[in-house]
Amino acid sequence: MQDLWRLSAKDIAALIRSKQVSAREAASAALARLDAVNPAINAVVDHRPGEVLAEADAIDAAIARNGDVGPLAGVPVTVKVNIDQAGFANTNGLKLQRDVIAKTNSPVIDNLRKAGAVILGRTNCPAFSYRWFTTNLIHGDTKNPRDAGITPGGSSGGAGAAVAAGIGQIAHGTDIAGSIRYPAYACGVHGLRPTMGRVPAFNASLPDRTIGPQISAVSGPLARTVGDLRITLGAMSANDVRDPWWVPAPLEGPAMPKRAALCLQPDGLDTVAEVKAALVDAGKRLQRAGWTVEEIATTPPLREPAELQTKLWLGDGYEAQLEAAEREGDPGALACLRGNRTKVFPFDAAALSKALTRRATLTRQWLQFFETYAVVVMPVSGELPFPDGLDRRDDASFARVWRAQLTQIAIPFMGLPGLTVSTGLVGRVPVGVQVVSGRYREDLCLSAGEAIEAGGTPPSPVDPAG
């Protein structure tokens, strides 16, 4: 069974629980796949095979005792290099943090292990996790396994590339402005940004973040099946008192009619024809699955939330972020900060107060919208996945990238969940759609996502392409 790495997390866990396959065999297969393909894509930047096999052996020992090993029993999972894993550096793609060695685990690591997952390795991200492209001065470039000429996405680009290439069944990512949803889109897999407060997170190795990231950044899963996202969300969501924002919301909310809004150009987004075609196709898939689909001209506001989210993310502490980026010397991080300076700086107490006040108003509009519709299906990006490094080509290209990413930046401002479902390929380039719902209604996103997924997805996992 040398191709265990091809199976879904659900299937691997079932085989391991039933003792048809050992967790060590699954881990060995994952490590062999990593050795075979990671040199070409540089998705995993830190891993220790001996520790991986020891974790797997502990799962096998628990199964031998007839112990409960959890829903992810023995499933190989990668984690992003910006969360604490005891004994490993939390670099966040920075030379500046190469010696920030975590003494304890993030709640994400602890919850994955409680669910039986085996942590396979740590995946790459851009410096400071700023970009929708994944390169830095400490770990190097991550390549998209489907087409090395396009971005693997960011900031969880290593996560998306790993899952697409069969390095682990599940990948952990983080999302403050699309950093789970966009790598899933670019790599042709699925990715779930949970509601803010759903998945507990905390990095003891670093100071607490400013208020903007606290109320908008989340951890979540990427996977090759929507069903695997569902299982992993349940595992990641277990309580941990270290995160004061965690909310004990049920994973299944009240029943709602299967009514979806379909929006091709939300808040005036300039959506390319190939993305529009994918959205129309997704609407037809939902209809075939028994959903009522209503095309709408626009959604509640996205441009204002995107503008305010950018200010909360980059403007609060802008000078300190810029000073750190200059010390790091990372060209992409500097381009991100300098390119947004006029939009986010200066950021004073009045600007912060205005942003947080408008957050209540805008979130209310969106929650009222979701009283009518269970979900809205909209673009992940206005464009197909970008050529790699497009944001650093020139000023016009930088502006083009940020324009196209409207929906990714805006949704976190309201703390809403968003799901990327990969639906097909345009040549070798993946395309997909984004499903958004009300707070703590990931169940509705996943239900719609499974109906869309049933209509077809890009083949995966894939061998790295040139």
Tab-separated table of C-alpha atoms in Angstrom:
chain	number	residue	atom	x	y	z
A	1	MET	CA	0.000	0.000	0.000
A	2	GLN	CA	2.752	2.407	-1.017
A	3	ASP	CA	0.207	4.951	-2.272
A	4	LEU	CA	-1.371	5.620	1.125
A	5	TRP	CA	-0.487	9.279	0.628
A	6	ARG	CA	-3.098	9.451	-2.142
A	7	LEU	CA	-6.015	8.591	0.169
A	8	SER	CA	-8.295	11.040	1.960
A	9	ALA	CA	-7.871	11.722	5.661
A	10	LYS	CA	-11.227	10.061	6.292
A	11	ASP	CA	-10.133	6.862	4.537
A	12	ILE	CA	-6.650	6.769	6.121
A	13	ALA	CA	-8.116	7.210	9.614
A	14	ALA	CA	-10.657	4.434	8.996
A	15	LEU	CA	-7.939	2.030	7.812
A	16	ILE	CA	-5.767	2.838	10.825
A	17	ARG	CA	-8.586	2.531	13.362
A	18	SER	CA	-9.579	-0.841	11.888
A	19	LYS	CA	-5.919	-1.995	12.041
A	20	GLN	CA	-5.810	-2.658	8.293
A	21	VAL	CA	-2.946	-0.152	8.094
A	22	SER	CA	-0.688	1.093	10.861
A	23	ALA	CA	-0.128	4.745	11.639
A	24	ARG	CA	3.585	4.066	11.107
A	25	GLU	CA	2.883	2.823	7.581
A	26	ALA	CA	0.858	5.949	6.832
A	27	ALA	CA	3.594	8.169	8.276
A	28	SER	CA	6.300	6.318	6.353
A	29	ALA	CA	4.349	6.737	3.118
A	30	ALA	CA	3.911	10.456	3.815
A	31	LEU	CA	7.614	10.890	4.584
A	32	ALA	CA	8.551	9.043	1.395
A	33	ARG	CA	6.244	11.276	-0.641
A	34	LEU	CA	7.768	14.321	1.033
A	35	ASP	CA	11.263	13.124	0.123
A	36	ALA	CA	10.159	12.471	-3.462
A	37	VAL	CA	8.447	15.759	-4.311
A	38	ASN	CA	9.336	18.415	-1.755
A	39	PRO	CA	12.748	19.229	-3.325
A	40	ALA	CA	10.894	20.440	-6.435
A	41	ILE	CA	8.356	22.648	-4.621
A	42	ASN	CA	9.858	23.535	-1.214
A	43	ALA	CA	6.499	23.331	0.552
A	44	VAL	CA	7.793	21.807	3.818
A	45	VAL	CA	10.716	23.733	5.302
A	46	ASP	CA	11.238	21.906	8.606
A	47	HIS	CA	10.539	18.307	9.594
A	48	ARG	CA	12.031	15.588	11.770
A	49	PRO	CA	11.292	12.076	10.490
A	50	GLY	CA	12.208	10.375	13.753
A	51	GLU	CA	9.690	12.427	15.691
A	52	VAL	CA	7.037	11.846	13.030
A	53	LEU	CA	7.450	8.083	13.310
A	54	ALA	CA	7.443	8.258	17.113
A	55	GLU	CA	4.090	10.096	17.018
A	56	ALA	CA	2.730	7.438	14.668
A	57	ASP	CA	3.979	4.656	16.944
A	58	ALA	CA	2.129	6.260	19.853
A	59	ILE	CA	-1.100	6.129	17.835
A	60	ASP	CA	-0.525	2.455	17.021
A	61	ALA	CA	0.143	1.708	20.696
A	62	ALA	CA	-3.100	3.418	21.702
A	63	ILE	CA	-5.038	1.420	19.106
A	64	ALA	CA	-3.466	-1.789	20.381
A	65	ARG	CA	-4.852	-0.895	23.846
A	66	ASN	CA	-8.253	-0.264	22.232
A	67	GLY	CA	-7.929	3.410	23.156
A	68	ASP	CA	-9.897	6.197	21.476
A	69	VAL	CA	-7.460	7.787	19.039
A	70	GLY	CA	-9.824	10.402	17.624
A	71	PRO	CA	-11.275	11.276	14.219
A	72	LEU	CA	-7.857	11.940	12.630
A	73	ALA	CA	-6.281	8.707	13.853
A	74	GLY	CA	-2.788	8.588	12.369
A	75	VAL	CA	-3.526	11.124	9.613
A	76	PRO	CA	-0.361	12.983	8.478
A	77	VAL	CA	-0.925	16.742	8.783
A	78	THR	CA	1.351	19.683	8.002
A	79	VAL	CA	1.333	22.921	10.008
A	80	LYS	CA	2.335	26.419	8.948
A	81	VAL	CA	5.682	27.737	10.147
A	82	ASN	CA	3.988	30.685	11.908
A	83	ILE	CA	2.457	28.733	14.818
A	84	ASP	CA	4.154	27.397	17.915
A	85	GLN	CA	5.241	23.760	17.908
A	86	ALA	CA	7.395	22.926	20.914
A	87	GLY	CA	11.052	22.614	19.961
A	88	PHE	CA	10.653	24.234	16.535
A	89	ALA	CA	11.323	27.786	15.353
A	90	ASN	CA	8.268	29.961	14.756
A	91	THR	CA	9.901	31.869	11.899
A	92	ASN	CA	6.846	33.312	10.115
A	93	GLY	CA	9.209	33.360	7.137
A	94	LEU	CA	11.739	35.610	8.885
A	95	LYS	CA	15.468	35.445	9.491
A	96	LEU	CA	14.676	37.727	12.439
A	97	GLN	CA	12.761	34.865	14.091
A	98	ARG	CA	15.046	31.928	13.295
A	99	ASP	CA	15.853	31.655	17.026
A	100	VAL	CA	12.269	32.005	18.278
A	101	ILE	CA	12.026	28.396	19.468
A	102	ALA	CA	8.619	27.529	20.889
A	103	LYS	CA	8.572	25.995	24.362
A	104	THR	CA	4.901	25.010	24.152
A	105	ASN	CA	2.425	24.094	21.424
A	106	SER	CA	-0.204	26.360	19.936
A	107	PRO	CA	-3.751	25.160	20.737
A	108	VAL	CA	-3.949	24.186	17.048
A	109	ILE	CA	-1.129	21.652	17.445
A	110	ASP	CA	-2.563	20.315	20.709
A	111	ASN	CA	-6.061	19.949	19.245
A	112	LEU	CA	-4.801	18.176	16.122
A	113	ARG	CA	-2.835	15.731	18.257
A	114	LYS	CA	-5.791	15.137	20.595
A	115	ALA	CA	-7.743	14.165	17.467
A	116	GLY	CA	-5.019	11.621	16.576
A	117	ALA	CA	-3.198	13.544	13.837
A	118	VAL	CA	0.520	13.037	13.254
A	119	ILE	CA	2.384	16.310	12.607
A	120	LEU	CA	4.400	15.653	9.458
A	121	GLY	CA	6.242	18.935	8.965
A	122	ARG	CA	6.111	22.718	8.876
A	123	THR	CA	5.133	24.599	5.723
A	124	ASN	CA	6.465	27.763	4.157
A	125	CYS	CA	4.969	31.261	4.127
A	126	PRO	CA	6.090	34.684	2.892
A	127	ALA	CA	7.911	37.013	5.295
A	128	PHE	CA	5.485	38.226	7.983
A	129	SER	CA	2.762	36.211	6.132
A	130	TYR	CA	2.037	39.417	4.188
A	131	ARG	CA	1.605	38.275	0.579
A	132	TRP	CA	-0.396	36.062	-1.783
A	133	PHE	CA	2.952	34.689	-2.984
A	134	THR	CA	5.308	32.485	-0.970
A	135	THR	CA	8.991	33.365	-0.852
A	136	ASN	CA	11.303	34.649	1.862
A	137	LEU	CA	14.974	35.045	2.728
A	138	ILE	CA	15.158	32.214	5.272
A	139	HIS	CA	13.366	29.305	3.604
A	140	GLY	CA	13.317	30.322	-0.080
A	141	ASP	CA	10.615	30.009	-2.761
A	142	THR	CA	7.658	27.642	-2.711
A	143	LYS	CA	6.472	26.494	-6.151
A	144	ASN	CA	2.964	25.560	-7.250
A	145	PRO	CA	2.995	21.809	-8.004
A	146	ARG	CA	0.454	22.238	-10.802
A	147	ASP	CA	2.401	24.911	-12.672
A	148	ALA	CA	5.648	26.454	-11.425
A	149	GLY	CA	4.852	29.630	-13.344
A	150	ILE	CA	1.904	30.580	-11.137
A	151	THR	CA	1.881	31.464	-7.469
A	152	PRO	CA	1.129	28.701	-4.952
A	153	GLY	CA	-0.764	31.437	-3.149
A	154	GLY	CA	-0.014	32.956	0.203
A	155	SER	CA	0.441	33.349	2.889
A	156	SER	CA	-0.204	29.610	3.450
A	157	GLY	CA	1.436	28.786	0.125
A	158	GLY	CA	3.447	25.899	1.533
A	159	ALA	CA	0.250	24.426	2.953
A	160	GLY	CA	-1.579	24.576	-0.381
A	161	ALA	CA	1.376	23.187	-2.322
A	162	ALA	CA	1.894	20.352	0.172
A	163	VAL	CA	-1.713	19.144	0.067
A	164	ALA	CA	-1.902	19.413	-3.723
A	165	ALA	CA	1.310	17.379	-4.082
A	166	GLY	CA	0.231	14.672	-1.628
A	167	ILE	CA	2.473	15.705	1.281
A	168	GLY	CA	-0.001	15.004	4.053
A	169	GLN	CA	-3.764	14.620	3.827
A	170	ILE	CA	-4.454	17.886	5.680
A	171	ALA	CA	-2.612	21.199	5.968
A	172	HIS	CA	-3.019	23.876	8.595
A	173	GLY	CA	-3.093	27.474	7.411
A	174	THR	CA	-3.879	30.920	8.766
A	175	ASP	CA	-6.074	33.587	7.162
A	176	ILE	CA	-6.241	37.340	7.802
A	177	ALA	CA	-6.797	38.418	4.192
A	178	GLY	CA	-7.192	35.222	2.162
A	179	SER	CA	-4.178	33.258	3.366
A	180	ILE	CA	-6.086	29.943	3.492
A	181	ARG	CA	-8.612	30.581	0.744
A	182	TYR	CA	-6.152	31.838	-1.872
A	183	PRO	CA	-3.519	29.054	-1.656
A	184	ALA	CA	-6.349	26.516	-1.910
A	185	TYR	CA	-7.595	28.342	-5.012
A	186	ALA	CA	-4.131	28.645	-6.575
A	187	CYS	CA	-3.169	25.012	-5.896
A	188	GLY	CA	-6.489	23.449	-6.895
A	189	VAL	CA	-7.547	22.136	-3.479
A	190	HIS	CA	-10.121	23.247	-0.899
A	191	GLY	CA	-9.595	25.572	2.057
A	192	LEU	CA	-11.785	26.756	4.928
A	193	ARG	CA	-11.382	30.045	6.750
A	194	PRO	CA	-13.438	29.439	9.935
A	195	THR	CA	-15.396	32.111	11.781
A	196	MET	CA	-13.236	34.257	14.042
A	197	GLY	CA	-13.395	32.620	17.471
A	198	ARG	CA	-14.092	29.101	16.181
A	199	VAL	CA	-10.539	27.659	16.323
A	200	PRO	CA	-8.459	28.598	19.388
A	201	ALA	CA	-4.984	29.909	18.626
A	202	PHE	CA	-2.117	31.360	20.644
A	203	ASN	CA	1.640	31.684	20.228
A	204	ALA	CA	3.362	31.936	23.611
A	205	SER	CA	6.701	32.525	21.872
A	206	LEU	CA	5.645	35.954	20.599
A	207	PRO	CA	3.857	39.036	22.009
A	208	ASP	CA	0.085	39.268	21.563
A	209	ARG	CA	-0.928	40.912	18.306
A	210	THR	CA	-2.710	44.243	17.883
A	211	ILE	CA	-6.502	44.319	17.959
A	212	GLY	CA	-7.037	44.046	14.197
A	213	PRO	CA	-5.341	40.671	13.810
A	214	GLN	CA	-6.875	39.498	17.092
A	215	ILE	CA	-10.400	39.943	15.723
A	216	SER	CA	-9.804	38.809	12.143
A	217	ALA	CA	-6.922	36.304	11.873
A	218	VAL	CA	-7.876	32.624	12.132
A	219	SER	CA	-6.382	29.155	11.764
A	220	GLY	CA	-8.088	26.596	9.533
A	221	PRO	CA	-7.603	23.558	7.281
A	222	LEU	CA	-6.742	22.909	3.635
A	223	ALA	CA	-7.487	19.492	2.121
A	224	ARG	CA	-8.246	17.630	-1.082
A	225	THR	CA	-11.851	16.860	-0.083
A	226	VAL	CA	-14.490	19.014	1.571
A	227	GLY	CA	-15.290	16.065	3.831
A	228	ASP	CA	-11.746	16.181	5.201
A	229	LEU	CA	-12.180	19.891	5.945
A	230	ARG	CA	-15.316	19.050	7.923
A	231	ILE	CA	-13.532	16.450	10.064
A	232	THR	CA	-10.532	18.712	10.645
A	233	LEU	CA	-12.634	21.713	11.610
A	234	GLY	CA	-14.224	19.633	14.356
A	235	ALA	CA	-10.791	18.575	15.579
A	236	MET	CA	-9.269	22.058	15.492
A	237	SER	CA	-12.240	23.678	17.240
A	238	ALA	CA	-11.881	22.068	20.679
A	239	ASN	CA	-11.754	24.492	23.602
A	240	ASP	CA	-8.474	25.951	24.841
A	241	VAL	CA	-8.552	28.615	27.552
A	242	ARG	CA	-5.422	30.292	26.203
A	243	ASP	CA	-7.512	31.960	23.478
A	244	PRO	CA	-9.901	34.506	25.049
A	245	TRP	CA	-11.705	34.922	21.706
A	246	TRP	CA	-12.725	31.248	21.474
A	247	VAL	CA	-16.506	30.730	21.308
A	248	PRO	CA	-18.266	27.453	22.251
A	249	ALA	CA	-20.515	27.540	19.181
A	250	PRO	CA	-22.048	24.268	17.912
A	251	LEU	CA	-20.591	22.849	14.704
A	252	GLU	CA	-24.128	22.357	13.336
A	253	GLY	CA	-26.513	25.315	13.454
A	254	PRO	CA	-30.291	25.539	12.968
A	255	ALA	CA	-31.658	24.156	9.707
A	256	MET	CA	-32.064	26.695	6.905
A	257	PRO	CA	-33.676	26.414	3.476
A	258	LYS	CA	-31.121	25.508	0.800
A	259	ARG	CA	-31.120	28.966	-0.711
A	260	ALA	CA	-27.927	30.366	-2.218
A	261	ALA	CA	-27.142	33.789	-3.621
A	262	LEU	CA	-24.806	33.800	-6.630
A	263	CYS	CA	-22.828	36.984	-7.243
A	264	LEU	CA	-20.426	37.297	-10.166
A	265	GLN	CA	-19.190	40.823	-9.407
A	266	PRO	CA	-19.657	41.534	-5.702
A	267	ASP	CA	-19.416	45.257	-4.930
A	268	GLY	CA	-18.259	45.939	-8.494
A	269	LEU	CA	-15.338	43.480	-8.553
A	270	ASP	CA	-13.893	43.229	-12.069
A	271	THR	CA	-14.235	39.473	-12.546
A	272	VAL	CA	-12.593	37.768	-15.542
A	273	ALA	CA	-14.638	35.556	-17.851
A	274	GLU	CA	-13.105	32.259	-16.682
A	275	VAL	CA	-14.000	32.991	-13.053
A	276	LYS	CA	-17.529	34.052	-14.028
A	277	ALA	CA	-17.928	30.764	-15.903
A	278	ALA	CA	-16.817	28.806	-12.831
A	279	LEU	CA	-19.353	30.668	-10.690
A	280	VAL	CA	-22.207	30.004	-13.114
A	281	ASP	CA	-21.197	26.346	-13.229
A	282	ALA	CA	-21.130	26.175	-9.416
A	283	GLY	CA	-24.646	27.610	-9.341
A	284	LYS	CA	-25.826	24.850	-11.688
A	285	ARG	CA	-24.160	22.219	-9.502
A	286	LEU	CA	-26.028	23.564	-6.471
A	287	GLN	CA	-29.313	23.512	-8.369
A	288	ARG	CA	-28.744	19.881	-9.355
A	289	ALA	CA	-28.227	19.131	-5.655
A	290	GLY	CA	-31.580	20.654	-4.737
A	291	TRP	CA	-30.521	24.188	-3.849
A	292	THR	CA	-32.457	27.272	-4.925
A	293	VAL	CA	-29.938	29.623	-6.535
A	294	GLU	CA	-30.689	33.306	-7.054
A	295	GLU	CA	-28.235	35.456	-8.998
A	296	ILE	CA	-27.841	38.869	-7.374
A	297	ALA	CA	-26.201	41.995	-8.774
A	298	THR	CA	-24.162	42.697	-5.652
A	299	THR	CA	-23.664	41.726	-2.027
A	300	PRO	CA	-23.570	43.861	1.104
A	301	PRO	CA	-20.479	46.112	1.124
A	302	LEU	CA	-17.029	44.660	0.483
A	303	ARG	CA	-14.933	47.629	-0.584
A	304	GLU	CA	-15.272	49.512	2.687
A	305	PRO	CA	-14.595	46.399	4.808
A	306	ALA	CA	-11.538	45.625	2.657
A	307	GLU	CA	-10.217	49.159	3.128
A	308	LEU	CA	-10.784	49.040	6.898
A	309	GLN	CA	-9.335	45.534	7.191
A	310	THR	CA	-6.165	46.666	5.420
A	311	LYS	CA	-5.873	49.573	7.865
A	312	LEU	CA	-6.383	47.373	10.929
A	313	TRP	CA	-3.925	44.786	9.610
A	314	LEU	CA	-1.135	47.004	8.263
A	315	GLY	CA	-1.878	50.475	9.640
A	316	ASP	CA	-1.978	49.698	13.352
A	317	GLY	CA	1.713	49.739	14.265
A	318	TYR	CA	2.697	50.535	10.669
A	319	GLU	CA	6.001	52.187	11.538
A	320	ALA	CA	7.072	49.248	13.713
A	321	GLN	CA	6.109	46.793	10.951
A	322	LEU	CA	8.038	48.808	8.370
A	323	GLU	CA	11.090	49.034	10.618
A	324	ALA	CA	11.037	45.251	11.118
A	325	ALA	CA	10.627	44.676	7.374
A	326	GLU	CA	13.588	46.947	6.675
A	327	ARG	CA	15.708	45.014	9.179
A	328	GLU	CA	14.618	41.765	7.545
A	329	GLY	CA	15.309	43.201	4.103
A	330	ASP	CA	12.599	41.135	2.430
A	331	PRO	CA	11.625	42.760	-0.901
A	332	GLY	CA	8.070	41.360	-0.923
A	333	ALA	CA	7.288	42.505	2.614
A	334	LEU	CA	8.675	45.958	1.863
A	335	ALA	CA	6.637	46.166	-1.344
A	336	CYS	CA	3.477	45.257	0.595
A	337	LEU	CA	4.020	47.885	3.277
A	338	ARG	CA	5.321	50.657	1.038
A	339	GLY	CA	2.670	49.987	-1.594
A	340	ASN	CA	-0.107	50.409	0.970
A	341	ARG	CA	1.378	53.308	2.928
A	342	THR	CA	-0.935	55.998	1.594
A	343	LYS	CA	-3.963	53.787	2.341
A	344	VAL	CA	-3.090	52.915	5.934
A	345	PHE	CA	-0.789	55.584	7.424
A	346	PRO	CA	-1.108	57.523	9.655
A	347	PHE	CA	-3.386	55.398	11.831
A	348	ASP	CA	-4.388	57.092	15.057
A	349	ALA	CA	-6.925	56.541	17.846
A	350	ALA	CA	-9.668	58.213	15.806
A	351	ALA	CA	-9.015	55.900	12.836
A	352	LEU	CA	-9.083	52.859	15.108
A	353	SER	CA	-12.344	53.977	16.704
A	354	LYS	CA	-13.931	54.590	13.307
A	355	ALA	CA	-12.855	51.181	12.007
A	356	LEU	CA	-14.243	49.306	15.000
A	357	THR	CA	-17.475	51.328	14.954
A	358	ARG	CA	-18.018	50.637	11.250
A	359	ARG	CA	-17.249	46.976	11.867
A	360	ALA	CA	-20.450	46.648	13.888
A	361	THR	CA	-22.542	48.359	11.176
A	362	LEU	CA	-21.076	46.386	8.287
A	363	THR	CA	-21.211	43.052	10.119
A	364	ARG	CA	-24.882	43.693	10.931
A	365	GLN	CA	-25.638	44.249	7.227
A	366	TRP	CA	-23.999	40.946	6.345
A	367	LEU	CA	-25.740	38.999	9.104
A	368	GLN	CA	-29.100	40.390	7.984
A	369	PHE	CA	-28.273	39.295	4.426
A	370	PHE	CA	-27.714	35.756	5.729
A	371	GLU	CA	-31.209	35.719	7.186
A	372	THR	CA	-32.378	35.485	3.558
A	373	TYR	CA	-29.666	33.280	2.085
A	374	ALA	CA	-27.908	30.278	3.648
A	375	VAL	CA	-24.786	31.066	1.636
A	376	VAL	CA	-23.460	33.372	-1.047
A	377	VAL	CA	-21.243	32.026	-3.827
A	378	MET	CA	-18.749	34.611	-5.083
A	379	PRO	CA	-15.256	34.809	-6.557
A	380	VAL	CA	-12.220	33.856	-4.497
A	381	SER	CA	-10.360	36.366	-6.674
A	382	GLY	CA	-11.333	38.492	-9.613
A	383	GLU	CA	-8.629	36.742	-11.648
A	384	LEU	CA	-7.226	33.286	-12.199
A	385	PRO	CA	-4.182	32.537	-9.990
A	386	PHE	CA	-1.502	35.113	-10.718
A	387	PRO	CA	1.846	34.606	-12.412
A	388	ASP	CA	4.349	34.040	-9.615
A	389	GLY	CA	5.799	37.260	-8.239
A	390	LEU	CA	3.296	39.486	-10.089
A	391	ASP	CA	2.940	41.916	-7.172
A	392	ARG	CA	6.638	42.868	-7.426
A	393	ARG	CA	6.708	43.401	-11.187
A	394	ASP	CA	5.734	47.114	-11.141
A	395	ASP	CA	3.304	49.523	-9.463
A	396	ALA	CA	0.478	48.701	-11.856
A	397	SER	CA	0.846	44.973	-11.195
A	398	PHE	CA	0.878	45.561	-7.433
A	399	ALA	CA	-2.364	47.530	-7.693
A	400	ARG	CA	-3.884	44.855	-9.955
A	401	VAL	CA	-3.200	42.116	-7.410
A	402	TRP	CA	-4.751	44.032	-4.522
A	403	ARG	CA	-7.805	44.961	-6.646
A	404	ALA	CA	-8.475	41.330	-7.560
A	405	GLN	CA	-8.310	40.149	-3.934
A	406	LEU	CA	-11.249	42.260	-2.726
A	407	THR	CA	-13.365	39.424	-1.353
A	408	GLN	CA	-10.468	37.803	0.479
A	409	ILE	CA	-9.522	40.982	2.323
A	410	ALA	CA	-13.080	42.025	3.168
A	411	ILE	CA	-14.607	38.854	4.640
A	412	PRO	CA	-12.228	38.702	7.659
A	413	PHE	CA	-13.242	42.219	8.716
A	414	MET	CA	-16.695	40.877	9.627
A	415	GLY	CA	-15.207	37.677	11.082
A	416	LEU	CA	-17.196	35.563	8.611
A	417	PRO	CA	-16.338	32.020	7.446
A	418	GLY	CA	-15.308	31.479	3.830
A	419	LEU	CA	-14.709	28.263	1.898
A	420	THR	CA	-12.704	27.880	-1.310
A	421	VAL	CA	-13.958	25.018	-3.472
A	422	SER	CA	-11.714	24.123	-6.400
A	423	THR	CA	-13.887	23.272	-9.404
A	424	GLY	CA	-11.650	22.792	-12.418
A	425	LEU	CA	-8.697	23.822	-14.544
A	426	VAL	CA	-8.165	26.407	-17.255
A	427	GLY	CA	-5.302	24.700	-19.048
A	428	ARG	CA	-3.081	23.846	-16.074
A	429	VAL	CA	-4.329	26.766	-13.972
A	430	PRO	CA	-6.877	25.983	-11.233
A	431	VAL	CA	-10.151	27.840	-10.854
A	432	GLY	CA	-12.778	27.676	-8.140
A	433	VAL	CA	-15.349	29.587	-6.127
A	434	GLN	CA	-15.804	30.978	-2.631
A	435	VAL	CA	-18.761	30.086	-0.411
A	436	VAL	CA	-19.494	32.494	2.453
A	437	SER	CA	-22.082	32.242	5.216
A	438	GLY	CA	-23.012	33.824	8.537
A	439	ARG	CA	-20.910	33.595	11.674
A	440	TYR	CA	-20.404	30.051	13.006
A	441	ARG	CA	-22.244	28.607	9.992
A	442	GLU	CA	-19.314	26.710	8.520
A	443	ASP	CA	-21.793	23.830	8.332
A	444	LEU	CA	-23.722	25.682	5.624
A	445	CYS	CA	-20.509	26.527	3.735
A	446	LEU	CA	-19.451	22.877	3.870
A	447	SER	CA	-22.873	21.576	2.827
A	448	ALA	CA	-22.905	23.852	-0.221
A	449	GLY	CA	-19.228	23.066	-0.820
A	450	GLU	CA	-19.877	19.327	-0.932
A	451	ALA	CA	-22.654	19.862	-3.474
A	452	ILE	CA	-20.325	21.955	-5.656
A	453	GLU	CA	-17.443	19.502	-5.209
A	454	ALA	CA	-19.661	16.652	-6.439
A	455	GLY	CA	-19.701	18.267	-9.879
A	456	GLY	CA	-15.957	17.717	-10.292
A	457	THR	CA	-12.593	18.990	-9.082
A	458	PRO	CA	-9.061	19.087	-10.506
A	459	PRO	CA	-7.256	15.728	-10.197
A	460	SER	CA	-5.199	15.534	-7.010
A	461	PRO	CA	-2.707	14.845	-5.631
A	462	VAL	CA	-0.378	15.746	-8.473
A	463	ASP	CA	3.287	15.287	-9.262
A	464	PRO	CA	5.103	18.639	-9.465
A	465	ALA	CA	5.058	20.170	-12.938
A	466	GLY	CA	7.567	22.548	-14.450
